[in-house]
Short mmCIF file of C-alpha atoms in Angstrom, two decimals:
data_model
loop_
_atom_site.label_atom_id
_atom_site.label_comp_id
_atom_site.label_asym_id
_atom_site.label_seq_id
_atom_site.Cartn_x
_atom_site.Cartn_y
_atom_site.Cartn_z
CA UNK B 3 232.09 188.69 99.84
CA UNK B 4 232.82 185.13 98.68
CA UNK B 5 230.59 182.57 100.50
CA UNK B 6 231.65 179.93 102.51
CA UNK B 7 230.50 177.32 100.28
CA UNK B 8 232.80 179.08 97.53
CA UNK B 9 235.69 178.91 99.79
CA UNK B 10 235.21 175.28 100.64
CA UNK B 11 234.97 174.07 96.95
CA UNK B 12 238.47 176.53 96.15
CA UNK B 13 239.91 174.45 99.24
CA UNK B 14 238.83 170.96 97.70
CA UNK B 15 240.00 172.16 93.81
CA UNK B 16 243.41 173.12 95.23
CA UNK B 17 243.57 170.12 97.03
CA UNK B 18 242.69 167.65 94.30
CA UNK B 19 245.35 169.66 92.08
CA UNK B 20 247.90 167.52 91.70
CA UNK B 21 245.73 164.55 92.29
CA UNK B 22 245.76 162.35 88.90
CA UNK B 23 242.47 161.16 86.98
CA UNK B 24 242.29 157.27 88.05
CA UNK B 25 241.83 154.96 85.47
CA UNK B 26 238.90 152.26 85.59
CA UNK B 27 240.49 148.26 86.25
CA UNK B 28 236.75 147.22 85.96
CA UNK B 29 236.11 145.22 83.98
CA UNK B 30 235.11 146.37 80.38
CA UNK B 31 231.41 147.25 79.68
CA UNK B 32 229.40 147.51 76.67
CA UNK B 33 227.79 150.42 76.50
CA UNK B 34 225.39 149.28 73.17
CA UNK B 35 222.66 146.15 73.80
CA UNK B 36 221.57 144.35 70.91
CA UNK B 37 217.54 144.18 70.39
CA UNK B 38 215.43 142.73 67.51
CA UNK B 39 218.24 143.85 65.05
CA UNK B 40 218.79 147.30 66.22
CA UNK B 41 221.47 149.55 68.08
CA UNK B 42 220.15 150.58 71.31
CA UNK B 43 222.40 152.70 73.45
CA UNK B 44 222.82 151.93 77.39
CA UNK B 45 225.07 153.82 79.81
CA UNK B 46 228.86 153.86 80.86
CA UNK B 47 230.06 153.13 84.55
CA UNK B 48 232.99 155.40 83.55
CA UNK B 49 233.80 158.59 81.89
CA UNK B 50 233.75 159.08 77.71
CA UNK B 51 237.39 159.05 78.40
CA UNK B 52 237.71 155.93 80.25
CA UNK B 53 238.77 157.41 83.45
CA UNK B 54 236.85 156.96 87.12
CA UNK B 55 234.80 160.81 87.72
CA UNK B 56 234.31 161.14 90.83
CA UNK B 57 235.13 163.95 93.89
CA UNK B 58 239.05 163.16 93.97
CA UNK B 59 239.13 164.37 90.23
CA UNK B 60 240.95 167.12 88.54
CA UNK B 61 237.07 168.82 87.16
CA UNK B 62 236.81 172.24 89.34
CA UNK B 63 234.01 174.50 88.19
CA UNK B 64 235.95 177.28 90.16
CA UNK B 65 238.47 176.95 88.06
CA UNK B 66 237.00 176.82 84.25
CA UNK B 67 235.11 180.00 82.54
CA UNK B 68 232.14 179.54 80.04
CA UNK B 69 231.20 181.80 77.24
CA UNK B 70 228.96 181.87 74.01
CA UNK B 71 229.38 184.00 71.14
CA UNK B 72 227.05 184.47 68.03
CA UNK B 73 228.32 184.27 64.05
CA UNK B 74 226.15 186.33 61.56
CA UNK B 75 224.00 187.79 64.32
CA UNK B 76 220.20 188.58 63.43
CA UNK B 77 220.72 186.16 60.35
CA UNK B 78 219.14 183.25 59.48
CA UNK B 79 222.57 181.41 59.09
CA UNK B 80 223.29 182.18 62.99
CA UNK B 81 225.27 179.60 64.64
CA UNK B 82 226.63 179.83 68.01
CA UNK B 83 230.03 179.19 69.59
CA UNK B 84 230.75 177.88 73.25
CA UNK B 85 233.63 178.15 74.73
CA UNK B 86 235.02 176.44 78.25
CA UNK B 87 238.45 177.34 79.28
CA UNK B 88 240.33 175.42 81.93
CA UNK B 89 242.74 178.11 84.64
CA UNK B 90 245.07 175.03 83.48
CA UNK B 91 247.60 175.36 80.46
CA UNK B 92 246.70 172.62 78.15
CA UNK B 93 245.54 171.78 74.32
CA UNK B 94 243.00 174.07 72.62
CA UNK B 95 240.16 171.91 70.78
CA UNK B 96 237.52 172.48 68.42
CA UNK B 97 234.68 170.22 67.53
CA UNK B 98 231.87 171.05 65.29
CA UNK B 99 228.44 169.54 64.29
CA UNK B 100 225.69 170.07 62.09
CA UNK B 101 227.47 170.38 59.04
CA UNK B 102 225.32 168.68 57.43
CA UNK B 103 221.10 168.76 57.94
CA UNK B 104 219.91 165.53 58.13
CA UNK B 105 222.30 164.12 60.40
CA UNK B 106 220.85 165.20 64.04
CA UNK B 107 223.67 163.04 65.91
CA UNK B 108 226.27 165.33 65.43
CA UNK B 109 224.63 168.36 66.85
CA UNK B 110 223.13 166.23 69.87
CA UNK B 111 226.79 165.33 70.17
CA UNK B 112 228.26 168.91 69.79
CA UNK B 113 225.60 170.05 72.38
CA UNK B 114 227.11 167.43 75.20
CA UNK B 115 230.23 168.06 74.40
CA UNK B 116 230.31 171.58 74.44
CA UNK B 117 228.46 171.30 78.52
CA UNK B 118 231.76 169.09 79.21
CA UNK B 119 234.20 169.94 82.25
CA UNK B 120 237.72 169.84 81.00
CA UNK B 121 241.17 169.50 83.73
CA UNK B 122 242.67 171.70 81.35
CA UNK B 123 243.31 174.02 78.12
CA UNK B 124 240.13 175.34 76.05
CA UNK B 125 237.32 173.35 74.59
CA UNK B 126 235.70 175.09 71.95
CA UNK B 127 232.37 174.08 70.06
CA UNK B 128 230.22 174.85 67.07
CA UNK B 129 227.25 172.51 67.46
CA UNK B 130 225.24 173.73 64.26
CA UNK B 131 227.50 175.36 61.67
CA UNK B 132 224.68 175.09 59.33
CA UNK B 133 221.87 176.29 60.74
CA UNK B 134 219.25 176.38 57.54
CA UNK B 135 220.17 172.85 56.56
CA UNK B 136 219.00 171.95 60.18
CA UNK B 137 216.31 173.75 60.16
CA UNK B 138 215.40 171.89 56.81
CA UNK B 139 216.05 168.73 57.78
CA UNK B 140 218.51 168.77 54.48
CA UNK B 141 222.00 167.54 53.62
CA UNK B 142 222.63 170.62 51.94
CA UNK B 143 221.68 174.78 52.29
CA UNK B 144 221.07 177.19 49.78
CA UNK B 145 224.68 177.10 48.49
CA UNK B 146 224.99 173.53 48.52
CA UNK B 147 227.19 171.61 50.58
CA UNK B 148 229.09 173.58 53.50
CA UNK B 149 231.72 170.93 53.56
CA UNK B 150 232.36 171.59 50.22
CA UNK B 151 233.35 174.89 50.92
CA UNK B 152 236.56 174.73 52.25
CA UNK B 153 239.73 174.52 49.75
CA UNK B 154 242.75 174.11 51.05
CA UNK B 155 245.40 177.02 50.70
CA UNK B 156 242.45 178.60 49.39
CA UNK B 157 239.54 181.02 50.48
CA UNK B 158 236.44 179.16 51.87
CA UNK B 159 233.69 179.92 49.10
CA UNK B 160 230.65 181.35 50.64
CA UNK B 161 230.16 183.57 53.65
CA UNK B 162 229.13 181.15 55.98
CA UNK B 163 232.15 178.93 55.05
CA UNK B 164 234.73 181.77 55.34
CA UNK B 165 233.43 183.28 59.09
CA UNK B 166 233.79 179.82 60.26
CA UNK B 167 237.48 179.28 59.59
CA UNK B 168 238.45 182.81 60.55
CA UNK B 169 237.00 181.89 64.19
CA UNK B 170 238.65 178.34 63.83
CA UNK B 171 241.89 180.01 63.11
CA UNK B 172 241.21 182.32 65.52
CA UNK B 173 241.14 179.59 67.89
CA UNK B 174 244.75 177.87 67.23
CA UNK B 175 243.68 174.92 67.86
CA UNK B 176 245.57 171.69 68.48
CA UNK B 177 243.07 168.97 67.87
CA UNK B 178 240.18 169.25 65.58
CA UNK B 179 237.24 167.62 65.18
CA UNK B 180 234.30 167.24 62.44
CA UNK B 181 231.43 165.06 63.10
CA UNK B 182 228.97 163.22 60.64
CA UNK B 183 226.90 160.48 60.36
CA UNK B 184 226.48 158.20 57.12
CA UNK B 185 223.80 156.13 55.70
CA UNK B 186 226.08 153.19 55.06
CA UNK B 187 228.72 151.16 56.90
CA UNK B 188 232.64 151.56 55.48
CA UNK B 189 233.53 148.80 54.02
CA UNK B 190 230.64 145.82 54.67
CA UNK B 191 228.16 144.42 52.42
CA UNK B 192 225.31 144.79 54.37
CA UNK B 193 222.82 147.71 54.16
CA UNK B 194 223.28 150.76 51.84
CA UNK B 195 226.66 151.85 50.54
CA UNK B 196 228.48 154.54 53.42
CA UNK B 197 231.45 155.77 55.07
CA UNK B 198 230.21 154.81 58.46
CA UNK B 199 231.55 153.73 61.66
CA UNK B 200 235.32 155.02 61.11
CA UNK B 201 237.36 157.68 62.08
CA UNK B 202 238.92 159.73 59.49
CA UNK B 203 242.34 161.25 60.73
CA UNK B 204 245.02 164.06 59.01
CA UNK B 205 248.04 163.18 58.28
CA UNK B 206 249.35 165.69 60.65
CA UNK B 207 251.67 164.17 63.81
CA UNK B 208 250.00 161.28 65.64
CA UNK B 209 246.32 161.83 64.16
CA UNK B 210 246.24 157.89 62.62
CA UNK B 211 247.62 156.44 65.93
CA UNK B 212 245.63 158.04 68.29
CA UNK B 213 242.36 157.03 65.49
CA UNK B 214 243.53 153.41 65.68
CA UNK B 215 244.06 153.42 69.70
CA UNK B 216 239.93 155.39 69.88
CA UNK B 217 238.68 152.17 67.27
CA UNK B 218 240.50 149.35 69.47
CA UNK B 219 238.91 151.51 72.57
CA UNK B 220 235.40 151.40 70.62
CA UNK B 221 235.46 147.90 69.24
CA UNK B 222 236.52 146.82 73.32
CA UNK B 223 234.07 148.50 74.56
CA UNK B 224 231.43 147.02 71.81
CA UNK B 225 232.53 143.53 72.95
CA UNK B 226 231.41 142.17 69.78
CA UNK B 227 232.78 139.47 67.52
CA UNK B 228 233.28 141.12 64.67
CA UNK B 229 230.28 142.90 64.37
CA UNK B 230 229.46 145.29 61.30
CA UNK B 231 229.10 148.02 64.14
CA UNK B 232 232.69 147.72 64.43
CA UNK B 233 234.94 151.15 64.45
CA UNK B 234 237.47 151.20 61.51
CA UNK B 235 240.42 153.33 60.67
CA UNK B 236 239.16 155.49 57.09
CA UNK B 237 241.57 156.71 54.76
CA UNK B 238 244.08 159.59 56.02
CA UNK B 239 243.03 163.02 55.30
CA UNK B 240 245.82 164.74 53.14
CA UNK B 241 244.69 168.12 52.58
CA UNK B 242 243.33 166.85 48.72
CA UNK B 243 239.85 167.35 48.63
CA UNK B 244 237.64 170.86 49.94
CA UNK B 245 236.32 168.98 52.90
CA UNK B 246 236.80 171.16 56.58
CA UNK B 247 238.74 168.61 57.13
CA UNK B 248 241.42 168.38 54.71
CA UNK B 249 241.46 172.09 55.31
CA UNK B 250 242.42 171.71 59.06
CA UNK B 251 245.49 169.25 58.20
CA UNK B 252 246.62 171.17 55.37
CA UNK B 253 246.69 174.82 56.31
CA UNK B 254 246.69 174.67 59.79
CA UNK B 255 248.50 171.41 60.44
CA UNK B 256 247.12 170.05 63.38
CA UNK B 257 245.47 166.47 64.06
CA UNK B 258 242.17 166.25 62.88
CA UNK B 259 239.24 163.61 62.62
CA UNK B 260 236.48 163.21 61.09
CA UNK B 261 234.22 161.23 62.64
CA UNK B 262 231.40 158.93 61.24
CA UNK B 263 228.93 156.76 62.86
CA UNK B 264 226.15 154.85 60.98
CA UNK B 265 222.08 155.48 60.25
CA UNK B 266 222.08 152.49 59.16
CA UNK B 267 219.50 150.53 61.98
CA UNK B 268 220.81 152.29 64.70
CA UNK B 269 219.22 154.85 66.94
CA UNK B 270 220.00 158.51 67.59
CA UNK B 271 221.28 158.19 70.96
CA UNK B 272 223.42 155.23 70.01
CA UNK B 273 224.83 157.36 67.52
CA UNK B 274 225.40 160.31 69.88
CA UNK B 275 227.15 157.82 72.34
CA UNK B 276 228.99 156.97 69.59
CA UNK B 277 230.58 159.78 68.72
CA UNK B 278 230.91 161.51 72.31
CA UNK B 279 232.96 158.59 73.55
CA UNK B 280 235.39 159.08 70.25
CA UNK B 281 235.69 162.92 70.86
CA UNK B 282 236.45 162.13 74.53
CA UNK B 283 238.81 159.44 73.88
CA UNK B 284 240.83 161.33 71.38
CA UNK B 285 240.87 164.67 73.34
CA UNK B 286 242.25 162.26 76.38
CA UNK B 287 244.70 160.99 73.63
CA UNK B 288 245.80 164.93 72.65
CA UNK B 289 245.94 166.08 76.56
CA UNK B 290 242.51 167.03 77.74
CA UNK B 291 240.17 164.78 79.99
CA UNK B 292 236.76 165.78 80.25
CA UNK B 293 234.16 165.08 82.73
CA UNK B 294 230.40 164.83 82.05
#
């Protein structure tokens, strides 16, 4: 027998369904304070996707299932999937972390992500794909490195690398994303050479449009004047190189990013704040809103 409670929250989802996420006019925050030469991360007023959450909003528990799921069971290269799905038609997305060892961000990331509310569509996330290079603390595993795997019109090369493209194909996704982190900055002088604070989009549809729209969202919300923490556009992804990737925009032809924030004197939750408002602002950009 369903519980009051139960029914009341059904009668508040059904009512807020055709209600319309409102967007912030506040005025723009920083969400990043600078202190004695290092990145320290604050907190938003607003969503990662820039729109108000609050009890008008389109984010009904009632109405979204959760699942996990296990790759290579009983194996010490176990990773785990999570999966949300919205009652709502929408855009299927997959984000994954941990691709490499030593760069903690993009799991922490994965792991808030993938404990996201969505209005709509499926959310589906991989937070360590390569579970003995975490464990390690190491850029690469046993077979070198996983993101080196992953030719394009091609098998993936190793085990690992081939179950996790059958279960992103599985997924038929619309939006992809990959996250990193890099030592270095793209593109500035200062600190060690890197690939840092930019997006990297496919060349598929709108992916280098909707990476330039997240950067100027970023670089706002940095309110700096011309900072070296500021968000660039990288190069466009064409399917060239064996990088996850390039293998997302050539064989399955979606938009995809890869996303990069810096190590470079910044701290771990910076960097996961980083990257969580880019995945949220994108996914907004492809037809999902999340709530945290």
């Amino acid at each position: 027998m369903e519980s009051n409670n139960t029914k009341l929250e059904e009668k508040n989802c059904s009512r807020n369904d055709d209600k319309k996420s409102e967007v912030s006019n506040q005025s723009r925050r920083s969400f990043i304070t600078k202190s004695a030469g290092v990145i320290a991360a604050s907190t938003f007023g607003i969503n990662q996707a820039g729109s108000v959450v609050g009890e008008d909003d389109e984010f009904c528990p009632i109405r979204q299932s959760h699942s996990e799921d296990t790759l290579l069971e009983g194996t010490e290269e176990e990773v785990k999937i999570y999966t949300t799905e919205s009652r709502i038609p929408g855009p299927t997305a997959v984000v994954v972390g941990g691709v490499q060892g030593n760069e903690p961000a993009t799991w922490n990331a994965a792991h808030q992500v993938k404990d996201w509310s969505i209005n709509s569509g499926k959310l589906v996330v991989l937070p360590e794909i390569n579970p003995v290079a975490i464990e390690r603390g190491t850029y690469i595993n046993d077979n070198g490195d996983l993101n080196d795997q992953f030719p394009p019109g091609q098998e993936p090369t190793t085990e690992l690398a081939q179950v996790l493209w059958e279960v992103i194909e599985q997924a038929n996704p619309d939006v992809f994303f990959s996250l990193h982190t890099s030592r270095g900055i793209l593109h500035e002088f200062e600190g060690p050479s890197g690939v840092g604070q930019a997006i990297y989009p496919t060349y598929i549809d709108s992916a280098r449009s909707n990476a330039s729209r997240t950067v100027e969202y970023m670089n706002q919300q940095l309110e700096s004047f011309r900072s070296i923490y500021d968000f660039k556009v990288g190069n466009t992804l064409y399917g060239t190189r064996p990088l996850l990737t390039h293998k997302v925009g050539a064989d399955l032809e979606i938009p995809g990013f890869l996303v990069e924030a810096t190590r470079y004197r910044t701290k771990l939750e910076t960097r996961v704040e980083w990257e969580t408002a880019i995945v949220a602002n994108l996914l907004e950009q492809n037809g999902m809103k999340v709530s945290r």
